[in-house]
């Protein structure tokens, strides 16, 4: 499902826009930036360009700092559409490493639980892949923003604590292993709202009676919106600043 938005309201190099009335910005999030970093950078640039003290800016779906790719940024009255945008299916490309895991299920923390991958072959990878197609139950990682009794899991994880988490029902629409050079496995996955790709990588390792963690991730689509239509963040900021110069 795609939220109905006039194509002229999706900001690109040629379309007209009115940030305060509402614009949908497709942005390629840089590596090591948080999604909130991107929102704050755009909000600051817009306030300077428009000569206002504040403007509503929000994103429709968090990406981890070590992930890159498509962020949908809403401004002005379009922030009311965020909930609907968040519900759309998403597509990612990424890479996982077999033979080890980490507390965060990605490369943000040090490797633990090293195991031999000598017995893993193409047939085993395919059998494991098929286990993750369709509706599945998935546990969120401890290093996530999910709250239990009012506390974010990642805050507990940073204190060395681990608590019981409830499984969530998600759906994997497609999951392909696109390249294998063990211990590294490249993949592409299309999934429903609420899917943690870090948990998918971790669970994939478990399905092989082994261990795995996510080493790279890039979001390429949200609904019908594609990374090919996205601004790089520096180009978008330059464009916003140039609008002020044109008005002057």
Coordinates of C-alpha atoms in Angstrom, one line a residue:
X1 CA 0.0 0.0 0.0
X2 CA 1.2 3.5 -0.8
X3 CA -0.2 6.6 0.8
X4 CA -1.9 8.8 -1.7
X5 CA 0.4 11.8 -2.2
X6 CA 0.3 14.1 -5.2
X7 CA 3.5 13.4 -7.1
X8 CA 4.2 17.1 -7.3
X9 CA 4.4 17.1 -3.5
X10 CA 7.3 14.7 -3.5
X11 CA 10.4 16.9 -3.5
X12 CA 12.9 16.4 -6.3
X13 CA 15.1 18.6 -8.4
X14 CA 12.2 19.9 -10.5
X15 CA 9.0 19.6 -8.5
X16 CA 7.4 22.7 -6.8
X17 CA 7.1 22.5 -3.0
X18 CA 5.8 24.2 0.0
X19 CA 7.6 22.9 3.1
X20 CA 5.2 24.4 5.6
X21 CA 2.1 23.2 3.7
X22 CA 3.7 19.8 3.5
X23 CA 6.4 18.0 1.5
X24 CA 7.6 14.4 1.4
X25 CA 11.4 14.2 1.1
X26 CA 13.2 11.1 -0.1
X27 CA 16.6 11.1 1.6
X28 CA 19.5 8.7 1.4
X29 CA 20.6 8.4 5.1
X30 CA 24.4 8.5 5.4
X31 CA 26.4 5.9 7.3
X32 CA 26.8 6.5 11.1
X33 CA 24.0 9.2 11.1
X34 CA 20.9 8.4 13.2
X35 CA 17.6 9.1 11.6
X36 CA 17.0 11.9 14.2
X37 CA 20.4 13.4 13.1
X38 CA 19.0 13.7 9.5
X39 CA 15.7 15.2 10.8
X40 CA 17.5 17.7 12.9
X41 CA 19.8 18.7 10.1
X42 CA 16.9 19.2 7.7
X43 CA 14.8 21.1 10.3
X44 CA 17.7 23.5 11.0
X45 CA 18.3 24.2 7.3
X46 CA 14.6 24.8 6.7
X47 CA 14.3 27.2 9.7
X48 CA 17.2 29.2 8.3
X49 CA 15.9 29.2 4.8
X50 CA 12.3 30.0 5.6
X51 CA 13.2 32.5 8.3
X52 CA 11.1 30.7 10.9
X53 CA 11.8 29.6 14.5
X54 CA 10.3 26.2 14.1
X55 CA 8.8 23.8 11.5
X56 CA 7.5 20.3 11.9
X57 CA 9.8 17.7 10.5
X58 CA 9.7 13.9 11.1
X59 CA 10.7 10.6 9.6
X60 CA 8.6 7.5 8.7
X61 CA 10.7 4.6 9.9
X62 CA 14.0 4.5 11.8
X63 CA 17.3 3.3 10.3
X64 CA 20.1 2.2 12.6
X65 CA 23.3 4.3 12.5
X66 CA 25.2 1.6 10.7
X67 CA 22.5 1.3 8.0
X68 CA 22.2 3.6 5.0
X69 CA 19.4 4.1 2.5
X70 CA 15.9 5.5 2.1
X71 CA 14.3 7.7 4.8
X72 CA 11.0 9.3 4.2
X73 CA 11.0 12.7 5.7
X74 CA 7.8 14.7 6.2
X75 CA 7.6 18.4 6.7
X76 CA 4.8 20.7 7.8
X77 CA 1.3 19.3 7.7
X78 CA 2.6 16.1 6.0
X79 CA 3.9 14.9 9.4
X80 CA 0.3 13.8 9.9
X81 CA 0.9 11.1 7.2
X82 CA 3.8 9.5 9.1
X83 CA 1.8 6.7 10.7
X84 CA 0.5 5.6 7.3
X85 CA 3.9 5.8 5.7
X86 CA 5.4 3.7 8.4
X87 CA 3.0 0.9 7.7
X88 CA 4.2 0.3 4.2
X89 CA 6.4 -2.8 3.3
X90 CA 10.2 -2.2 3.0
X91 CA 13.0 -3.7 1.0
X92 CA 16.6 -4.0 2.1
X93 CA 19.9 -5.2 0.8
X94 CA 22.5 -6.3 3.2
X95 CA 25.3 -8.7 4.3
X96 CA 25.6 -11.0 7.3
X97 CA 28.6 -12.9 8.7
X98 CA 28.3 -16.5 9.8
X99 CA 30.4 -18.1 12.5
X100 CA 30.0 -15.4 15.2
X101 CA 27.4 -13.1 16.7
X102 CA 27.5 -9.8 18.7
X103 CA 25.3 -8.5 21.5
X104 CA 23.8 -5.9 19.2
X105 CA 23.3 -8.4 16.3
X106 CA 25.3 -6.1 14.1
X107 CA 28.9 -4.6 13.8
X108 CA 28.3 -2.0 16.5
X109 CA 29.6 -4.4 19.2
X110 CA 32.4 -6.9 19.4
X111 CA 32.1 -10.5 18.1
X112 CA 31.2 -13.2 20.6
X113 CA 30.3 -16.9 20.3
X114 CA 32.7 -17.8 17.4
X115 CA 31.9 -21.1 15.7
X116 CA 33.2 -23.1 12.9
X117 CA 31.3 -22.9 9.6
X118 CA 33.0 -25.9 8.0
X119 CA 29.7 -27.8 7.7
X120 CA 27.7 -25.1 6.0
X121 CA 27.0 -25.6 2.3
X122 CA 24.7 -24.2 -0.3
X123 CA 21.9 -26.8 0.6
X124 CA 22.1 -25.8 4.2
X125 CA 21.8 -22.1 3.4
X126 CA 18.8 -22.7 1.1
X127 CA 17.1 -24.8 3.7
X128 CA 17.6 -22.0 6.3
X129 CA 16.5 -19.3 3.9
X130 CA 13.1 -21.0 3.3
X131 CA 12.4 -21.0 7.0
X132 CA 12.0 -17.2 6.9
X133 CA 9.5 -16.9 4.1
X134 CA 6.0 -15.8 4.9
X135 CA 4.5 -14.9 8.4
X136 CA 7.0 -15.6 11.2
X137 CA 7.4 -14.6 14.9
X138 CA 10.4 -12.5 15.6
X139 CA 12.0 -11.3 18.8
X140 CA 13.3 -7.7 18.8
X141 CA 17.0 -7.4 19.7
X142 CA 18.0 -6.1 23.1
X143 CA 19.7 -3.2 21.4
X144 CA 16.5 -1.7 20.1
X145 CA 14.1 1.1 21.1
X146 CA 11.3 -1.3 22.1
X147 CA 10.1 -0.5 25.6
X148 CA 9.3 -2.9 28.3
X149 CA 7.8 -1.5 31.5
X150 CA 8.6 2.0 30.2
X151 CA 12.3 1.3 29.7
X152 CA 13.9 1.2 26.2
X153 CA 15.7 -2.2 25.7
X154 CA 18.9 -0.6 24.4
X155 CA 19.3 1.3 27.7
X156 CA 19.1 -1.9 29.6
X157 CA 21.4 -3.6 27.2
X158 CA 24.1 -0.9 27.7
X159 CA 24.0 -1.7 31.4
X160 CA 24.6 -5.4 30.6
X161 CA 21.1 -6.4 31.4
X162 CA 18.9 -8.8 29.3
X163 CA 15.2 -9.2 29.8
X164 CA 12.5 -11.4 28.3
X165 CA 11.0 -10.0 25.1
X166 CA 7.7 -10.9 23.5
X167 CA 7.7 -12.2 19.9
X168 CA 6.1 -10.1 17.3
X169 CA 4.3 -11.3 14.2
X170 CA 5.9 -10.0 11.0
X171 CA 6.0 -11.2 7.4
X172 CA 8.9 -11.8 5.0
X173 CA 7.5 -11.4 1.5
X174 CA 10.8 -12.3 -0.2
X175 CA 14.3 -13.3 1.0
X176 CA 17.0 -14.0 -1.4
X177 CA 20.7 -14.9 -0.9
X178 CA 22.3 -12.9 -3.7
X179 CA 26.0 -13.8 -3.1
X180 CA 27.9 -16.2 -0.9
X181 CA 31.6 -16.0 0.0
X182 CA 31.6 -17.7 3.4
X183 CA 31.6 -16.5 6.1
X184 CA 29.8 -13.5 4.3
X185 CA 26.4 -13.8 2.8
X186 CA 24.8 -11.0 0.8
X187 CA 21.0 -10.9 0.7
X188 CA 17.9 -8.9 -0.3
X189 CA 14.7 -9.0 1.8
X190 CA 11.2 -7.5 1.4
X191 CA 9.3 -7.4 4.6
X192 CA 6.5 -6.0 6.6
X193 CA 6.5 -3.1 9.1
X194 CA 8.2 -4.0 12.4
X195 CA 10.8 -6.4 11.0
X196 CA 14.3 -6.2 12.5
X197 CA 16.8 -7.2 10.0
X198 CA 19.4 -7.6 12.7
X199 CA 17.2 -10.2 14.3
X200 CA 16.7 -11.9 10.9
X201 CA 20.5 -12.2 10.6
X202 CA 20.8 -13.6 14.1
X203 CA 17.9 -16.0 13.6
X204 CA 19.4 -17.1 10.3
X205 CA 22.5 -18.2 12.0
X206 CA 20.5 -20.1 14.6
X207 CA 18.6 -21.9 11.8
X208 CA 22.0 -23.2 10.7
X209 CA 22.8 -24.3 14.2
X210 CA 25.5 -21.6 14.1
X211 CA 25.8 -17.9 14.7
X212 CA 25.5 -14.8 12.5
X213 CA 25.3 -11.1 12.7
X214 CA 24.5 -8.2 10.4
X215 CA 27.6 -6.5 8.8
X216 CA 25.9 -4.1 6.3
X217 CA 22.4 -2.9 5.6
X218 CA 20.8 -0.5 3.0
X219 CA 17.1 0.2 2.7
X220 CA 16.2 0.5 -1.0
X221 CA 12.4 0.8 -1.0
X222 CA 9.5 1.8 1.2
X223 CA 6.2 1.0 -0.6
X224 CA 6.6 2.4 -4.1
X225 CA 9.2 4.9 -3.1
X226 CA 12.7 4.0 -4.2
X227 CA 16.3 5.0 -3.2
X228 CA 16.9 5.9 -6.9
X229 CA 14.6 8.9 -6.4
X230 CA 16.3 10.0 -3.1
X231 CA 18.4 13.1 -2.4
X232 CA 21.8 12.7 -0.9
X233 CA 21.7 14.7 2.4
X234 CA 24.4 17.2 1.3
X235 CA 22.6 17.9 -2.0
X236 CA 19.3 18.4 -0.2
X237 CA 20.8 20.8 2.3
X238 CA 22.4 22.7 -0.5
X239 CA 19.1 22.8 -2.4
X240 CA 17.3 24.2 0.7
X241 CA 19.9 26.8 1.3
X242 CA 19.8 27.9 -2.4
X243 CA 16.0 28.5 -2.1
X244 CA 16.8 31.2 0.5
X245 CA 19.3 32.8 -1.8
X246 CA 16.8 32.8 -4.6
X247 CA 14.2 34.5 -2.4
X248 CA 16.8 37.1 -1.3

